[in-house]
PDB file of C-alpha atoms and ligand atoms in Angstrom:
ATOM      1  CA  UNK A1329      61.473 108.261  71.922  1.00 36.00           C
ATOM      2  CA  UNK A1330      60.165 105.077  71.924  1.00 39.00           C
ATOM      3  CA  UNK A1331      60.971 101.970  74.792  1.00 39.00           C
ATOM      4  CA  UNK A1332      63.450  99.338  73.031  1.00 41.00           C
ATOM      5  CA  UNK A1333      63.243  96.800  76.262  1.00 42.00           C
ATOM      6  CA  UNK A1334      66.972  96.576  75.316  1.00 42.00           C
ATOM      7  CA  UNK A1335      67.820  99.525  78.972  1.00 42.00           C
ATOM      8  CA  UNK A1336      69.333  96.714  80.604  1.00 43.00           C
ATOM      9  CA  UNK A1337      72.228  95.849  77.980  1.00 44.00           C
ATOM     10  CA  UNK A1338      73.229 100.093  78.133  1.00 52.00           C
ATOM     11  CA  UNK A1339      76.996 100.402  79.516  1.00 54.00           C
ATOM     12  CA  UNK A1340      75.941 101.640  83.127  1.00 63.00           C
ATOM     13  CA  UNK A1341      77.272 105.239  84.027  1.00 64.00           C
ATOM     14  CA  UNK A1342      81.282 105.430  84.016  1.00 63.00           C
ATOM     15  CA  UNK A1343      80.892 101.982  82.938  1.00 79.00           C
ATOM     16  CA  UNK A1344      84.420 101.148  80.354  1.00 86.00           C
ATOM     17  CA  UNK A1345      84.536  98.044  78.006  1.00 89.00           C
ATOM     18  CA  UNK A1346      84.235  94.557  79.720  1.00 89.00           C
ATOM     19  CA  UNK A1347      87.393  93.652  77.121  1.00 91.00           C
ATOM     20  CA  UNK A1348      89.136  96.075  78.652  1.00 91.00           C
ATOM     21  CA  UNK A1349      88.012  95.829  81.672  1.00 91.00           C
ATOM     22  CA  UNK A1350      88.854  91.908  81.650  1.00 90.00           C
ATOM     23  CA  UNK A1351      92.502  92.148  79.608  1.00 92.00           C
ATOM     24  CA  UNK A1352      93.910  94.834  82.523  1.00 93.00           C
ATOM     25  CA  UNK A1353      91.391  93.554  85.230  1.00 92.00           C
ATOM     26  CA  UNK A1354      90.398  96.625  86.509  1.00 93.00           C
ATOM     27  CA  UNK A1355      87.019  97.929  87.931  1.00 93.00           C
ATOM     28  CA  UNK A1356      84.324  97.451  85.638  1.00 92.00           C
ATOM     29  CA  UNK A1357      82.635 100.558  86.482  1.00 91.00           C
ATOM     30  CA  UNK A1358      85.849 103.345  86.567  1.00 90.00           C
ATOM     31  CA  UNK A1359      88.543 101.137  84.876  1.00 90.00           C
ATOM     32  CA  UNK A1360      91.635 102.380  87.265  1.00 91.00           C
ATOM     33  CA  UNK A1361      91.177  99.989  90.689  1.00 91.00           C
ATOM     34  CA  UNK A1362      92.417  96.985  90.013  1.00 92.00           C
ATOM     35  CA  UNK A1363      89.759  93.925  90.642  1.00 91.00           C
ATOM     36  CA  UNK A1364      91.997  91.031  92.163  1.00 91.00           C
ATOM     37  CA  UNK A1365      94.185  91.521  95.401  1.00 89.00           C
ATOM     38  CA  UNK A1366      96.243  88.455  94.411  1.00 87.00           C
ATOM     39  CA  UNK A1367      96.240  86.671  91.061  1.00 84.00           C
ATOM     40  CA  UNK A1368      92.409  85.367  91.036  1.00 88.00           C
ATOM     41  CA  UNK A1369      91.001  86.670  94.372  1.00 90.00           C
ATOM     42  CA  UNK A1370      88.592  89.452  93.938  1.00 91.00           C
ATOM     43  CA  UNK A1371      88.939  92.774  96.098  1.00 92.00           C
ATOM     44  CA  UNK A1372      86.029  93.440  98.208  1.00 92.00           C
ATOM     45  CA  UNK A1373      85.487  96.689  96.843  1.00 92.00           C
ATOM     46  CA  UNK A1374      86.927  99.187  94.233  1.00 92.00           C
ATOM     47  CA  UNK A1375      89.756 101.014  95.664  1.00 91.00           C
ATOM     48  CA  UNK A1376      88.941 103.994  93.277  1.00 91.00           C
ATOM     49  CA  UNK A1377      85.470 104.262  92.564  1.00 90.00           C
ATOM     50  CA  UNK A1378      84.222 102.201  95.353  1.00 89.00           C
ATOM     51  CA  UNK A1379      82.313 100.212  93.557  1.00 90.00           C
ATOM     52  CA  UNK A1380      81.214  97.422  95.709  1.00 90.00           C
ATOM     53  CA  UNK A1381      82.263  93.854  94.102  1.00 89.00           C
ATOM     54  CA  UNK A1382      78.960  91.673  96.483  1.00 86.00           C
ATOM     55  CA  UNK A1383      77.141  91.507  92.859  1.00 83.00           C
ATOM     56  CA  UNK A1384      79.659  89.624  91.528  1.00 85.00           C
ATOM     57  CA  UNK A1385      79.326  86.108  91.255  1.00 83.00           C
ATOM     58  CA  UNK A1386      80.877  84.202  87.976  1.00 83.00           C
ATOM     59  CA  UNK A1387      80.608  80.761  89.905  1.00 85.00           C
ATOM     60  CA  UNK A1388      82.272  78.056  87.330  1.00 91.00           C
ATOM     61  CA  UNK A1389      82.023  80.307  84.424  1.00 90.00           C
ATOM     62  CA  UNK A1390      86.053  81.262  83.993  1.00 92.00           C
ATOM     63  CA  UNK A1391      86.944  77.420  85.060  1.00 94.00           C
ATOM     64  CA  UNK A1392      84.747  76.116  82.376  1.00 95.00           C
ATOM     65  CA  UNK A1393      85.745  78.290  79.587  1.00 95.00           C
ATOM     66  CA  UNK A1394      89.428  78.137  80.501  1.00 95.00           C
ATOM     67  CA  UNK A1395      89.400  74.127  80.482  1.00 96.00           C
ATOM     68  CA  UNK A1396      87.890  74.258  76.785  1.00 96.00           C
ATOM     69  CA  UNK A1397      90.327  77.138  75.623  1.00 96.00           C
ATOM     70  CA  UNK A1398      93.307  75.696  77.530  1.00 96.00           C
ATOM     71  CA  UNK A1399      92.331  71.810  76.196  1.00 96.00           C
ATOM     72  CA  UNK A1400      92.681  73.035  72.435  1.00 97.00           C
ATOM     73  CA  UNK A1401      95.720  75.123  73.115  1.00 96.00           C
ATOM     74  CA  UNK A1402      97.485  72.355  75.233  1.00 96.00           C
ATOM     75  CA  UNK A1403      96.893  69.221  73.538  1.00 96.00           C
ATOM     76  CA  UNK A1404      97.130  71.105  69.859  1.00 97.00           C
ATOM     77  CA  UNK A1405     100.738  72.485  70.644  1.00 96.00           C
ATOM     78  CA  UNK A1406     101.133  69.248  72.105  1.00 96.00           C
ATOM     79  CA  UNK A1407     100.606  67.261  68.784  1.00 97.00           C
ATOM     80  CA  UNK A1408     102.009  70.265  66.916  1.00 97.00           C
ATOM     81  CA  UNK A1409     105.643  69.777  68.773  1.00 96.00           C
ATOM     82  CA  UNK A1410     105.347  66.098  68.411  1.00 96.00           C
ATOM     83  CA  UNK A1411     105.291  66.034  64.838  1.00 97.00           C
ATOM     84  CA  UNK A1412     107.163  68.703  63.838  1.00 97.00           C
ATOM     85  CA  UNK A1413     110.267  68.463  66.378  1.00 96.00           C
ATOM     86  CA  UNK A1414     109.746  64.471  67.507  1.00 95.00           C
ATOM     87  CA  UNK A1415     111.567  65.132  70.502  1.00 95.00           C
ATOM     88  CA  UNK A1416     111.466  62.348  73.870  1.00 96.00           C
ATOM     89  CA  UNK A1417     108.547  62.189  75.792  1.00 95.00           C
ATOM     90  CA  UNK A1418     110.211  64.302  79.013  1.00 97.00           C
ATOM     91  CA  UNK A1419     110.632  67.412  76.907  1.00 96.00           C
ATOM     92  CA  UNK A1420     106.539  67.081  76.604  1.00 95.00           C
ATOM     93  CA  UNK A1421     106.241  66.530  80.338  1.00 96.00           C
ATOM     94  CA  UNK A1422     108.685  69.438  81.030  1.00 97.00           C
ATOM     95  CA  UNK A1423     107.444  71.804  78.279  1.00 96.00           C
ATOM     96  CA  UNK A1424     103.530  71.102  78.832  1.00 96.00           C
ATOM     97  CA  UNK A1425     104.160  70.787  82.909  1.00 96.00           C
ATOM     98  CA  UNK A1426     105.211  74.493  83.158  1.00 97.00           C
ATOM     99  CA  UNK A1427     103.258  76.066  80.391  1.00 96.00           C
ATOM    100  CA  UNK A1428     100.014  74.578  81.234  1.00 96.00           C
ATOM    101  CA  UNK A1429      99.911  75.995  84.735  1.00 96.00           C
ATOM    102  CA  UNK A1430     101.272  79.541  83.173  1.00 96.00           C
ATOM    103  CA  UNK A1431      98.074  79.742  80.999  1.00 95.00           C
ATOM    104  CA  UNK A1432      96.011  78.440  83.178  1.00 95.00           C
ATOM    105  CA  UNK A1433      96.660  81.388  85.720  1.00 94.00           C
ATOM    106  CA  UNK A1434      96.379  84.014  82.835  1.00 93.00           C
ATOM    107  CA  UNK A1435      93.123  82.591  81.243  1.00 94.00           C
ATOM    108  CA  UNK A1436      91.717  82.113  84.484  1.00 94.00           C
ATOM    109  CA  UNK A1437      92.362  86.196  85.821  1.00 93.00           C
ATOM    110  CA  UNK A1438      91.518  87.260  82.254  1.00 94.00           C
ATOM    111  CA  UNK A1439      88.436  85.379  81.880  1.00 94.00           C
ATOM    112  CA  UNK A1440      86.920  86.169  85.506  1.00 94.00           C
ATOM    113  CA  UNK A1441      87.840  90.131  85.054  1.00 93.00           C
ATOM    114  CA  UNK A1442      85.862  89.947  81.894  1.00 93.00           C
ATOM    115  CA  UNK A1443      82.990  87.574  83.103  1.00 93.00           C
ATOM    116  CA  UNK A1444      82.839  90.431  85.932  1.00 91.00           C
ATOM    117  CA  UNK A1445      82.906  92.912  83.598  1.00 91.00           C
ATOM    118  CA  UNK A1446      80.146  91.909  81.124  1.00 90.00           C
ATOM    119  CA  UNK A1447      77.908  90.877  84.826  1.00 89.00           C
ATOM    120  CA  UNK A1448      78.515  94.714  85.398  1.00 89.00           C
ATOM    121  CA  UNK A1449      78.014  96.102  81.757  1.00 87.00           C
ATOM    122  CA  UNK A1450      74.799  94.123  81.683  1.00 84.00           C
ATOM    123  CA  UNK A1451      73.507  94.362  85.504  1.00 80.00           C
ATOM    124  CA  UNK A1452      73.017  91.056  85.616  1.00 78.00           C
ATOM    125  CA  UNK A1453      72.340  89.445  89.184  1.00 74.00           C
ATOM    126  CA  UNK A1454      70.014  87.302  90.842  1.00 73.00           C
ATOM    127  CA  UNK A1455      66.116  87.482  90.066  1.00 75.00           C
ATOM    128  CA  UNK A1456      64.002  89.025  92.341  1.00 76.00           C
ATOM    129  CA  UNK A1457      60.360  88.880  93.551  1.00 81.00           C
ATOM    130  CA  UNK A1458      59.033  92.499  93.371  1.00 75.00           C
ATOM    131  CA  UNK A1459      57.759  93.820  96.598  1.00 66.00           C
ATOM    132  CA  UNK A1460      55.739  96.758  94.703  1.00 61.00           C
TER     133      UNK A1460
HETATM  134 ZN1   ZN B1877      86.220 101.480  90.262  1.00 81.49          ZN
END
């Protein structure tokens, strides 16, 4: 069998899908403990598997992606209600002041589970000097 240099982007043992893994967020590594302890706060472990959650480290990765994905969404159903319906300005600052925040919370846990997910599924972490 011949080396590919691809070992690193194998699912790790037990490993399950990062989409799944990011849509239920759940462990990345057994797929039954959940990730979070409240809505975006990560767990400091796996309370299944054990897996230890210290590798993890998405930094502005889910904020940046949700701002795009949320900025199309928002300002698009925004001009979408305006001139189809035409209704007064407060129903936009009512409608778009509560479902902003809604998405916002939902992108944001679904997009850190899954940036955890695919940091697990493809071992990524910080470099390293060998000491060999
Ligand atoms: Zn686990």
């Amino acid at each position: 069998m011949t080396e590919t240099g691809n070992e690193s982007a194998q699912v790790p043992p037990g490993g399950v899908s990062p989409v799944y893994a990011g849509v239920m967020a759940k462990c990345p590594r057994c797929g039954k403990g959940s990730l979070l302890h409240t809505f975006l706060n990560l767990r400091d472990r796996c309370s299944v598997c054990g897996l230890n959650y210290r590798f993890v480290d998405t930094g502005d990765g889910p904020a940046i992606f949700a701002i795009f994905i949320l900025g199309v969404l928002v300002l698009g159903g925004a001009l979408w209600v305006e001139f189809k319906l035409e209704p007064p300005l407060w129903v936009h600052a009512v409608l778009w002041g509560i479902v902003t925040p809604i998405l916002a919370i939902g992108l944001l846990r679904f997009l850190k589970s899954f940036l955890v997910a695919l940091q697990y599924y493809h071992r990524a972490e910080e470099g390293r000097l060998s000491k060999d």
